[in-house]
XYZ file of C-alpha atoms in Angstrom:
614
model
C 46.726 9.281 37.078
C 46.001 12.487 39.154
C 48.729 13.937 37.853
C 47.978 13.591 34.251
C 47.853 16.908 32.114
C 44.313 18.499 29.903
C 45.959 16.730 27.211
C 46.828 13.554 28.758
C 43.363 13.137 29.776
C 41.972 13.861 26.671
C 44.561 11.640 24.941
C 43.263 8.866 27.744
C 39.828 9.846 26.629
C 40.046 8.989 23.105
C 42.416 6.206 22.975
C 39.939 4.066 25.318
C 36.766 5.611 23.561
C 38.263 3.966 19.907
C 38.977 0.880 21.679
C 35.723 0.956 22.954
C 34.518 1.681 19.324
C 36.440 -1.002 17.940
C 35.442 -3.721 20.221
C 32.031 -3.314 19.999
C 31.373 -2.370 16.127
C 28.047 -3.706 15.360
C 26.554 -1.935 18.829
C 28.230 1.603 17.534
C 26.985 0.866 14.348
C 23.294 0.205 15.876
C 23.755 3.559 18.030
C 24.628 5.805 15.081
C 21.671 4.383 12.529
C 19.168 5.426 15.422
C 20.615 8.972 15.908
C 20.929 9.766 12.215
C 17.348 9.221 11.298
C 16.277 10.605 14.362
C 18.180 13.436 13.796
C 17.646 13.732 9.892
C 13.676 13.593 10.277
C 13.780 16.281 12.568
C 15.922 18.739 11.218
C 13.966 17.881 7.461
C 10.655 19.135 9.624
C 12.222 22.336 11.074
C 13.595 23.276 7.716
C 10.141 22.849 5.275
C 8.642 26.068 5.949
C 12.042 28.226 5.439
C 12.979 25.945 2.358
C 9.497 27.327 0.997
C 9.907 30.736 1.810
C 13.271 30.728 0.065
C 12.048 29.244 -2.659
C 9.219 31.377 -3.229
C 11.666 34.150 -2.891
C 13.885 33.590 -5.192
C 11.002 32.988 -7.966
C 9.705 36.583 -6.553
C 13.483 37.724 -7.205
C 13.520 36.267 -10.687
C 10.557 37.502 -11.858
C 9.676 40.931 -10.768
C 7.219 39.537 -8.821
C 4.759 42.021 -7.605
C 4.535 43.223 -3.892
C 0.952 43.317 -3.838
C -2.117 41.697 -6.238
C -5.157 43.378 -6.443
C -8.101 41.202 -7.408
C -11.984 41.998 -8.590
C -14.698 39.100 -9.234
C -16.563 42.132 -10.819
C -15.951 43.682 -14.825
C -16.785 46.938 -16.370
C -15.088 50.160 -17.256
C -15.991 51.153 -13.051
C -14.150 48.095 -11.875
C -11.209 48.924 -14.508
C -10.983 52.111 -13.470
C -10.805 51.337 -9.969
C -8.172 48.730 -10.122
C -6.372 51.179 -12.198
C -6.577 54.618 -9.868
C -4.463 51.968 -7.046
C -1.429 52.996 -9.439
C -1.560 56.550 -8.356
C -1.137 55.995 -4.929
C 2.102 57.807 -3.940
C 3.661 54.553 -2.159
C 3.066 52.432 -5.274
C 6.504 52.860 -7.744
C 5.162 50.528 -10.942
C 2.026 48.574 -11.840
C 0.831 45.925 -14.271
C -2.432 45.623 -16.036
C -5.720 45.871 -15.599
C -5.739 42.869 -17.339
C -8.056 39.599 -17.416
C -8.122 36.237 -15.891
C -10.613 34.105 -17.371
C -11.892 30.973 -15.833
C -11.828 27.888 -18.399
C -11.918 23.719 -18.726
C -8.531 22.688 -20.116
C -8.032 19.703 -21.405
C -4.976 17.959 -23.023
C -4.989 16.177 -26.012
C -3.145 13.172 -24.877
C 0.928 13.000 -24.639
C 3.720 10.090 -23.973
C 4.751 12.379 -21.028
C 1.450 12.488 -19.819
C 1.011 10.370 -16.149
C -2.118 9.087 -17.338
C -0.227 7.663 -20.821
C -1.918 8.694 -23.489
C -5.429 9.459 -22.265
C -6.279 13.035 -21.990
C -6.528 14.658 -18.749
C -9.349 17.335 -18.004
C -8.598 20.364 -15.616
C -10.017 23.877 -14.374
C -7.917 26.671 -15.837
C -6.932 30.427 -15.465
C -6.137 32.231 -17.955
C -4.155 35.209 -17.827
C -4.054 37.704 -20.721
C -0.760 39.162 -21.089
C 1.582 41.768 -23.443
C 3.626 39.937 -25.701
C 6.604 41.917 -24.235
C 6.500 41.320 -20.427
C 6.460 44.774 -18.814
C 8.719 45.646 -15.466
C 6.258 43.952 -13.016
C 5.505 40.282 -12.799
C 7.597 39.208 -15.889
C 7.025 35.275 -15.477
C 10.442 33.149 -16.333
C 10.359 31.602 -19.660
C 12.195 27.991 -18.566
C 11.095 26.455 -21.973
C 9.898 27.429 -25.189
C 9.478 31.143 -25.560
C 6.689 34.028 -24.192
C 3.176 34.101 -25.774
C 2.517 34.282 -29.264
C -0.963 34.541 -31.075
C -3.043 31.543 -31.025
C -0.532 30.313 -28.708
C -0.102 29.231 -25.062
C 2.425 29.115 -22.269
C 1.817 27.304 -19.405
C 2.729 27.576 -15.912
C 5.635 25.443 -14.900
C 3.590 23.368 -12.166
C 0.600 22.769 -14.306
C 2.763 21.606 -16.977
C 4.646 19.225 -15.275
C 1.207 17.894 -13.476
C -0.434 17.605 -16.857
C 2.376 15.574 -18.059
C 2.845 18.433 -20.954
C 5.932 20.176 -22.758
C 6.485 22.439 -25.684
C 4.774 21.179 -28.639
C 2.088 19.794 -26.868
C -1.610 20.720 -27.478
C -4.181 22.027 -25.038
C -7.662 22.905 -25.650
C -9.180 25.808 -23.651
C -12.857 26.216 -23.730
C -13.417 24.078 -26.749
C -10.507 25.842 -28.683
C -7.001 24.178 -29.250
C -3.797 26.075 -28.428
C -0.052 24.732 -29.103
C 1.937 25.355 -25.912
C 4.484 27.962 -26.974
C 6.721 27.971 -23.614
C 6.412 26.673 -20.207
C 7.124 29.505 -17.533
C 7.072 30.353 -13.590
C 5.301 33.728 -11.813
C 5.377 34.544 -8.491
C 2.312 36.509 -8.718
C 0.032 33.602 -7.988
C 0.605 30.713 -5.273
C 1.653 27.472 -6.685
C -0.484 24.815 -8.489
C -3.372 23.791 -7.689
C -4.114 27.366 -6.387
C -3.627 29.714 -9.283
C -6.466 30.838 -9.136
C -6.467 32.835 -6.168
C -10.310 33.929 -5.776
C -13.311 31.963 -7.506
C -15.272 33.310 -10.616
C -17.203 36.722 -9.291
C -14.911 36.652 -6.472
C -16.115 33.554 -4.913
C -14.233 30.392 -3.766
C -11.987 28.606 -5.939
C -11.468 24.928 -6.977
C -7.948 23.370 -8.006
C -6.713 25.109 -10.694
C -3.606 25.929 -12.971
C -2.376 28.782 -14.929
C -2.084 29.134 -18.545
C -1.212 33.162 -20.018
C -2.630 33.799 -23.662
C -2.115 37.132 -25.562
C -4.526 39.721 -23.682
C -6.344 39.499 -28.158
C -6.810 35.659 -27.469
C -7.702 36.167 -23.636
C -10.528 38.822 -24.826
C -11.918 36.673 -27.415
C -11.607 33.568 -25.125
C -13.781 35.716 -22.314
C -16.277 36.822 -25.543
C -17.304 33.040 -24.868
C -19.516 33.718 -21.918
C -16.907 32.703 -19.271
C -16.502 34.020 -15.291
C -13.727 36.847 -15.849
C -11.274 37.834 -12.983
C -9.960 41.355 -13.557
C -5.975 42.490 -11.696
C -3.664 44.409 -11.520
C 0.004 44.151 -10.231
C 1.577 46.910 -7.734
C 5.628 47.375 -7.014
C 5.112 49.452 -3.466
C 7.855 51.476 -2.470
C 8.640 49.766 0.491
C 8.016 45.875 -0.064
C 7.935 44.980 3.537
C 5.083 47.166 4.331
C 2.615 45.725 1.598
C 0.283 43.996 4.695
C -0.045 47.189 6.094
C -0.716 48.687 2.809
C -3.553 45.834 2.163
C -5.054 46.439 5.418
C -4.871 50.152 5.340
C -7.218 49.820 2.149
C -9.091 47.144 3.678
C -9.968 49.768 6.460
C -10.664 53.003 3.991
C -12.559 51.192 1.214
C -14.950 48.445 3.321
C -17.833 50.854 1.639
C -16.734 50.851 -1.834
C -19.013 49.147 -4.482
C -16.065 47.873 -6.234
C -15.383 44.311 -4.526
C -11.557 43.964 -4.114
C -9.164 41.019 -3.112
C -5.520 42.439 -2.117
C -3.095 39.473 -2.180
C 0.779 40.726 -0.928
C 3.500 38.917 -1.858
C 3.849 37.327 2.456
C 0.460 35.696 1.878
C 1.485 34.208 -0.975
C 4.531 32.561 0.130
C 2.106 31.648 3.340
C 0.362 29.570 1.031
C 2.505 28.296 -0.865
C 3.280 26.598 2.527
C 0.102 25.542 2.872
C 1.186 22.151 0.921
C 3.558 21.188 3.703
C 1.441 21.684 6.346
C 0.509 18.129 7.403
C 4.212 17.127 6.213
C 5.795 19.248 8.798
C 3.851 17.270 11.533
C 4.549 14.522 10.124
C 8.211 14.864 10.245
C 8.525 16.933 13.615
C 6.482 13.870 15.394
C 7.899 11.025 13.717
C 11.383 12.206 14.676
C 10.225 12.907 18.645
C 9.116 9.287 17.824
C 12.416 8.186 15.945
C 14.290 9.538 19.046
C 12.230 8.024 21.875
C 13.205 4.291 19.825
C 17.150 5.518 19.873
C 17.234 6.043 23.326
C 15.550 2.419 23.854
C 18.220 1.028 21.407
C 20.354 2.937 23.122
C 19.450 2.164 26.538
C 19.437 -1.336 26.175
C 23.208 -1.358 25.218
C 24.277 0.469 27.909
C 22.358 -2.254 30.365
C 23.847 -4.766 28.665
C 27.263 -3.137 29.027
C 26.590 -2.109 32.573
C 28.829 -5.170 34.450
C 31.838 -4.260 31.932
C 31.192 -0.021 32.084
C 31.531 -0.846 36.064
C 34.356 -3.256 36.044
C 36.088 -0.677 34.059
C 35.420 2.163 36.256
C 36.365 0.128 39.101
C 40.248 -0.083 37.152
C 40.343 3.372 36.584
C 39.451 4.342 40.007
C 42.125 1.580 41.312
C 44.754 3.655 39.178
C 43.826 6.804 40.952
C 41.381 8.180 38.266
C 38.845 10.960 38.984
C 35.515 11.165 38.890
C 35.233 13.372 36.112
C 37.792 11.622 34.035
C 35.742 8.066 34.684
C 32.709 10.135 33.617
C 34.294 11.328 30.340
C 35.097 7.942 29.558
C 31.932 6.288 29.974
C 29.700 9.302 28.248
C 32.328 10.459 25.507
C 31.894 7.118 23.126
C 27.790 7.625 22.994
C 28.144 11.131 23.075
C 30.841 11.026 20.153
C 28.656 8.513 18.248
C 25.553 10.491 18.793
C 27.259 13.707 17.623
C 28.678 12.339 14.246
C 24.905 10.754 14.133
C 23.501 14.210 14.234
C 26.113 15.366 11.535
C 24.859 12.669 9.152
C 21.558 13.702 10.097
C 21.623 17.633 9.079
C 23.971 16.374 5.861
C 20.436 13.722 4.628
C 18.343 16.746 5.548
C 19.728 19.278 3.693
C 20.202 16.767 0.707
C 16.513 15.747 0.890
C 15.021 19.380 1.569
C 14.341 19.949 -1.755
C 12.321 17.124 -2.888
C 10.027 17.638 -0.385
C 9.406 21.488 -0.197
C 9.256 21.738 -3.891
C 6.634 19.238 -4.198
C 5.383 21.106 -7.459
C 7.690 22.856 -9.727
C 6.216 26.052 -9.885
C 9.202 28.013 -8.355
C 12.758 27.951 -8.952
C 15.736 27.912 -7.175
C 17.663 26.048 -4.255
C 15.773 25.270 -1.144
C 17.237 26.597 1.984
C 19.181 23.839 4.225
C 18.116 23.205 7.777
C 18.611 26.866 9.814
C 20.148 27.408 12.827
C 17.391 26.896 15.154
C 16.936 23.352 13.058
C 20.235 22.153 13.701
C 20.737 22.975 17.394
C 16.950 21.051 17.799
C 18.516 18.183 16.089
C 21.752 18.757 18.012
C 19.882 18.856 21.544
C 17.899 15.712 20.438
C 21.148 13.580 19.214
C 22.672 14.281 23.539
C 19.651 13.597 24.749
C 19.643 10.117 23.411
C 23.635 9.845 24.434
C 22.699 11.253 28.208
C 19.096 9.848 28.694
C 20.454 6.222 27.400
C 23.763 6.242 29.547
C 23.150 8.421 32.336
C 22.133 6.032 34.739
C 24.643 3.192 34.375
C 27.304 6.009 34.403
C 25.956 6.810 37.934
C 25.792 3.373 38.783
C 28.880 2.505 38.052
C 30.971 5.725 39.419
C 29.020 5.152 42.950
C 30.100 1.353 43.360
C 32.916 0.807 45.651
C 36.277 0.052 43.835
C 36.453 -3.189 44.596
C 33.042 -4.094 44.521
C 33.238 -3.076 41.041
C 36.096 -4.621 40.546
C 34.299 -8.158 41.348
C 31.345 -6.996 39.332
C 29.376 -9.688 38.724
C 25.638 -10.133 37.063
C 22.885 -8.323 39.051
C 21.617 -11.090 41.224
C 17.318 -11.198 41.231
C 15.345 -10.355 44.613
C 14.320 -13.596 45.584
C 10.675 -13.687 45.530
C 7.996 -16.752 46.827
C 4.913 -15.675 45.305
C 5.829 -15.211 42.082
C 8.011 -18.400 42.085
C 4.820 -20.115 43.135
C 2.445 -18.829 40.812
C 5.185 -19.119 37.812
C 5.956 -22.638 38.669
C 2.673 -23.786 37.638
C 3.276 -22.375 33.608
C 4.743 -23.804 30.618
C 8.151 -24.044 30.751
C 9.188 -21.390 27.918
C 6.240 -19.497 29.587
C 7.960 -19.778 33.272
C 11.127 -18.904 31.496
C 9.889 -15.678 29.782
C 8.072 -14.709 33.379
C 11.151 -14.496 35.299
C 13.359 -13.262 32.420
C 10.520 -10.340 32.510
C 10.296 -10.108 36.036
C 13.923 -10.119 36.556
C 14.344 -6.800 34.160
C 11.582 -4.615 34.590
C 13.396 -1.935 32.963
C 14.305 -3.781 29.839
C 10.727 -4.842 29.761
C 9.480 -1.020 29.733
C 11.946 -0.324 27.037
C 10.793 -3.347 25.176
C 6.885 -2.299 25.735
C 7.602 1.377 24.902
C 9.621 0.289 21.709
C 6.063 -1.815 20.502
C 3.954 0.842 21.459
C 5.271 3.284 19.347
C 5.224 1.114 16.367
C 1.943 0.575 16.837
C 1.161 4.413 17.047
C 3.016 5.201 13.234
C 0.856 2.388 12.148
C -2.197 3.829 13.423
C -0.974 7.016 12.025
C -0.956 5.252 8.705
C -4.237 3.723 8.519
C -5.624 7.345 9.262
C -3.962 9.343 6.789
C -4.727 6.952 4.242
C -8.546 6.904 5.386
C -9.246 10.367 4.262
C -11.068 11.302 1.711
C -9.611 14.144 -1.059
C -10.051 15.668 -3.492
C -7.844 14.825 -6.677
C -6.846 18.039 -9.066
C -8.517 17.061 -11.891
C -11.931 19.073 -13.191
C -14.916 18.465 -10.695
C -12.077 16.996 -7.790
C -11.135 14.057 -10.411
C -8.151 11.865 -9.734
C -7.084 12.025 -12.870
C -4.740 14.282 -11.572
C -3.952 12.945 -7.876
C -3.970 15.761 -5.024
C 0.029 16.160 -4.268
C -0.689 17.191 -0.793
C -2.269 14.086 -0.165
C 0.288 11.915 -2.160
C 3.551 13.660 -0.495
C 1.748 13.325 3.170
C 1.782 9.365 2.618
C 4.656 9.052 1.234
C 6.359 11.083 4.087
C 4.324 9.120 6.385
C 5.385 5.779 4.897
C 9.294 7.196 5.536
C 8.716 7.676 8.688
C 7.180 4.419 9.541
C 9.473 2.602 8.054
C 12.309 3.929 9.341
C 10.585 3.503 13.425
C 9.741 -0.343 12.048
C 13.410 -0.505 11.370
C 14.752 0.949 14.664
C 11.878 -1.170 16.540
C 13.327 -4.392 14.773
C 16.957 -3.062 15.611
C 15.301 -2.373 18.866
C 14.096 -5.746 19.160
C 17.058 -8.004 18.331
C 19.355 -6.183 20.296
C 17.449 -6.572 23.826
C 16.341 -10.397 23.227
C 20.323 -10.530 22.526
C 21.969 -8.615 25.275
C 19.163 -10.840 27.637
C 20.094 -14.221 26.231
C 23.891 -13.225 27.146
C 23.396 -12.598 30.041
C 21.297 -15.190 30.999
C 24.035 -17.964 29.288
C 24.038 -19.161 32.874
C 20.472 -19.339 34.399
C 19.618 -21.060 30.824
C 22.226 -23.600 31.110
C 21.014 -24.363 34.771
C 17.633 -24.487 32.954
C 18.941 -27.090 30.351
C 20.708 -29.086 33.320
C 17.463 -29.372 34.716
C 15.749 -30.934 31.468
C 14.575 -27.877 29.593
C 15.259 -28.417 25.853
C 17.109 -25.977 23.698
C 13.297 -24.944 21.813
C 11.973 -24.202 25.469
C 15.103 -21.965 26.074
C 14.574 -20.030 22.927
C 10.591 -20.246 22.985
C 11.102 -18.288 26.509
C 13.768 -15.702 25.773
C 11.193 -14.711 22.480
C 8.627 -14.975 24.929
C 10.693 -12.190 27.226
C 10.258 -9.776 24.590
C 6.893 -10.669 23.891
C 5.240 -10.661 27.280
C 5.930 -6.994 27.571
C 5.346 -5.973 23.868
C 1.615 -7.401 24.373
C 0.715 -3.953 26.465
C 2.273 -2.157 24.243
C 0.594 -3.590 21.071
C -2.609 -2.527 23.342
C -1.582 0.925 24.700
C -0.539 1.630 21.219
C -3.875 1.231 19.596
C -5.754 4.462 22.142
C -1.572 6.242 22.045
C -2.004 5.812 17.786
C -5.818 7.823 18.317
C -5.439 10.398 20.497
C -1.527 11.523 18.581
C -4.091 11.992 15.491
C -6.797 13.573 17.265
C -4.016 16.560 18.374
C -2.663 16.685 15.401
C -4.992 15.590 12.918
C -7.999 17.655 11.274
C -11.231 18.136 13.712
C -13.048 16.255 11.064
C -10.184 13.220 10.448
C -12.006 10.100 10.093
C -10.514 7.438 12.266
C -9.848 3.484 10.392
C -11.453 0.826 11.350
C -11.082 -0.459 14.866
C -10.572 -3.608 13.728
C -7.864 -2.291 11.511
C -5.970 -0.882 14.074
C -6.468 -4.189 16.335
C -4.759 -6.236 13.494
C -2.142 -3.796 13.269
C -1.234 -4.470 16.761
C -1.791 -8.329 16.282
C 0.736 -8.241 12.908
C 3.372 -6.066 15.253
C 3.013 -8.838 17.912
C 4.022 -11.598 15.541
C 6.551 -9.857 13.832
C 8.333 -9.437 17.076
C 7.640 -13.303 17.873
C 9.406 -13.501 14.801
C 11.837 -11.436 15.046
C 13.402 -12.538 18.662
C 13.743 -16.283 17.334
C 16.794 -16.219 15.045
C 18.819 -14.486 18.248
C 16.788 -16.638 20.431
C 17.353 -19.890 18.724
C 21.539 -18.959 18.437
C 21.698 -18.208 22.150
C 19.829 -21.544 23.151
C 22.411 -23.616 21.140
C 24.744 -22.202 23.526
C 26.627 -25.460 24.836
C 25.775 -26.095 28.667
C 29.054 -26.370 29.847
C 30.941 -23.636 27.805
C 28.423 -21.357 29.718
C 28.818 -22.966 33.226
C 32.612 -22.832 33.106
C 32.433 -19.127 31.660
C 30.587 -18.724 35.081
C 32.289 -20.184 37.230
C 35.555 -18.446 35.865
């Protein structure tokens, strides 16, 4: 075999890789599941803040969206005249306005679309008074309907589709009612809830939406007594520099009596953001979670494989094979696996990226797949389950003599007194469990680890859905429900699903691989009067003994993970929440190991003795 060519090798490679494949379906099958939602949930976090960006840009792109916004809680002709002398400044090319934003109740007048059925739904309002003929800056994108009208309203895209309203629908603004003309998007505001951009006299500012009225009707709405806002849009010369440009007038106008607000078009699209910021987290953690559980899936196949992955390096070192080439063969089918896993992965995330970071629809366009520093982090995760999960029974087996390995038989246990002693003195599926435990300390980390991170997501749970908000409604009502809040636990829910699922997957496949290859001991057991429910009580009981620490560990583990990255004032669930949580994890897995368990233990005794003793 040393004289074999590249391509001989590599022909070797993959024809005993698909065998491999082949004969061991259900394992492969396991191995790619993990890496794909591993993979998937990472490269979906990586990619939210880019998928935002692009979106806001394109809605910039599509609607003259200004470079800079220039905002006064103050009114008068001064205040005017102010916003208006920015236009002469030699780096600004075109403008738009002065004109008024006035700060209003809105409330709807009840539509089948509407979320809430029927009912109407009451919500603070901006209102924007615009030319009936957009001019060349900040022309928001008619997507239904048509522009404002007298007497009639458009209203922004997000807030629309919020309110549960469409063309044709009514809305009444300050006491007055206004048909809703068109529906439209603007990039010269952040999305809803925060169209507002500064409170009335250039204070803070509560969840809001956008609505644009004739500048006639937005005068005669602002006759009623209401805060007024007063704008104006600038086009700079060179768009990239508008920061600079807001902090160079910052710096020369900190005296001035007029009070201004300059908003660029970067700090917009930085808050748009602002809606994924716990969902990033979320993700990015969840998958460093998600990939911790594939390499314990992972693991725990290769140790089960670890007498055959030997045996089989011992034949290809008997036919003169090299160490590399026995290397190749052993790594190549979880490496292979774990690659097409990470390919699935980036194909869900890029399908899924714009669900999440368009979780309004106040801007247009096609979110942005995962970049390139997304998919090599997903890539670099997806080997490092392959390498971390096979490494060391690849170095175990290339180190055994050829024909030791050849002879490779079941790890025989240290033999030890004291614990024999002390165990002796148990229940028998207790005993049974000990020693299976004992015997595998390894497998019983894995096993520990896997609990313990279920536990933590669950933890993570309870938290998020302990906090108090805010809904988007008028006075923080949840008749319109905060969508930050509602897109965090739904992510959150994903993500613990998806670790319950690899935990379960987790679970059956170690009290599995240990009841095969324990068909011997447990058949001496059975010999020696243990009944087949003691056999299976103590192989569940092998998987439970260790889980019971982590159930524990992961209770403090679930804390402190929201403590980093949770708000400093995140109120924590109940502790006796978070103890049930880890109670309901232990049973599950009790559950859980007692279908595999019970098959195993029906194993008949002397099927598995003569399998032995051949």
């Amino acid at each position: 075999m040393g004289g074999l060519t590249g391509v001989g090798s590599l022909v070797l490679v993959v024809r005993l890789v698909l065998a491999d494949v082949r004969r061991h379906r259900a394992q492969a099958a396991m191995l790619l599941l993990a890496v794909t939602v591993a993979t998937a949930t990472m490269a979906l976090g990586l990619s939210l803040r880019g998928a935002s960006e692009a979106l806001y840009e394109q809605t910039r792109a599509a609607t003259a969206g200004p470079d800079v916004v220039a905002l006064s809680g103050d009114t008068g002709p001064a205040v005017t005249s102010a916003l208006a002398s920015l236009a002469d400044d030699p780096e600004v090319i075109a403008h738009h306005g002065p004109y008024r934003i006035v700060y209003a109740d809105l409330t709807t007048r009840g539509s089948d679309r509407s979320p809430a059925g029927p009912a109407p739904v009451s919500s603070g309002v901006v209102v924007q008074g615009f030319a009936e003929t957009p001019g060349t800056v900040n022309r928001p994108l008619v997507t239904s309907g048509r522009w404002v009208r007298p007497g009639g309203a458009v209203v922004e895209r997000g807030f629309a589709t919020a309110l549960g309203i469409g063309v044709g629908d009514r809305v009444t603004i300050a006491g007055r009612p206004y048909p809703v003309v068109g529906i439209a998007v603007t990039a010269a505001t952040s999305i809803y809830p925060w169209a507002a951009q500064i409170g009335p006299y250039g204070g803070p500012s509560d969840s809001s939406g956008l609505v644009w009225l004739t500048r006639s009707d937005a005068r005669t709405l602002a006759g009623r007594d209401l805060p007024v806002t007063t704008a104006i849009d600038l086009k700079l010369r060179d768009p990239a520099a508008a920061e600079a440009y807001a902090e160079t007038f910052k710096e020369a106008n900190h005296d001035s009596t007029a009070r201004m607000n300059l908003h660029t078009w970067q700090f917009i699209a930085r808050q748009d953001a602002v809606i994924l910021s716990n969902s990033q987290p979320i993700l990015v953690v969840g998958s460093w979670l998600l990939g911790l559980l594939a390499v314990t899936g992972a693991a725990a196949l290769a140790a089960g494989r670890a007498v055959e992955q030997t045996r089989r390096a011992g034949l290809l070192k008997a036919v003169g094979a090299t160490p590399g080439l026995i290397a190749a063969v052993l790594l190549t089918e979880y490496l292979a696996l774990a690659l097409i896993g990470d390919a699935l992965g980036l194909v869900i995330a890029r399908l899924t990226v714009p669900g999440i970071a368009g979780p309004t629809d106040s801007r247009i366009g096609d979110a942005a797949g995962p970049g390139g520093a997304a998919v090599a982090m997903a890539t670099v995760l997806a080997v490092a389950v392959a390498v971390l999960s096979t490494l060391r029974p690849t170095l175990r087996a290339m180190r055994t003599a050829t024909v030791t390995a050849l002879a490779a038989a079941a790890h025989q246990p240290r033999h030890r007194p004291l614990l024999t002693a002390l165990s002796a003195l148990l229940p028998t599926p207790l005993l049974l469990g000990l020693r299976l435990t004992a015997r595998r300390p390894g497998r019983a980390v894995l096993q520990a680890w896997s609990t313990a991170t279920t536990v933590i997501a669950i933890v993570a749970l309870l938290t998020l859905d302990s906090q108090e908000e805010r809904g988007y409604g008028l006075n923080g009502s949840s008749a319109l429900p905060n969508l930050r809040g509602e897109l965090d636990r739904r992510l959150m829910l994903a993500v613990v699903v998806l670790l319950i699922t690899l935990a379960v997957v987790n679970t059956l496949t170690i009290t599995w691989t240990t009841a095969m290859e324990t068909r011997a001991s447990m058949a001496v057991a059975r010999t020696l009067g243990a009944t087949p429910g003691q056999i299976s009580a103590g192989l569940s009981a092998a998987q439970v003994l260790p889980a019971l620490p982590g159930a524990l560990a992961g209770v403090p583990l679930g804390i402190g993970v929201c403590g980093v990255f949770g708000a400093r004032n995140v109120i924590m669930p109940p502790v006796s929440w978070m103890l049930a949580a880890a109670l309901v994890t232990l049973l599950v897995t009790a559950a859980f190991t007692a279908l595999p368990a019970r098959m195993a233990a029906r194993h008949p005794v002397a099927r598995a003795l003569s399998a032995e003793s051949a």
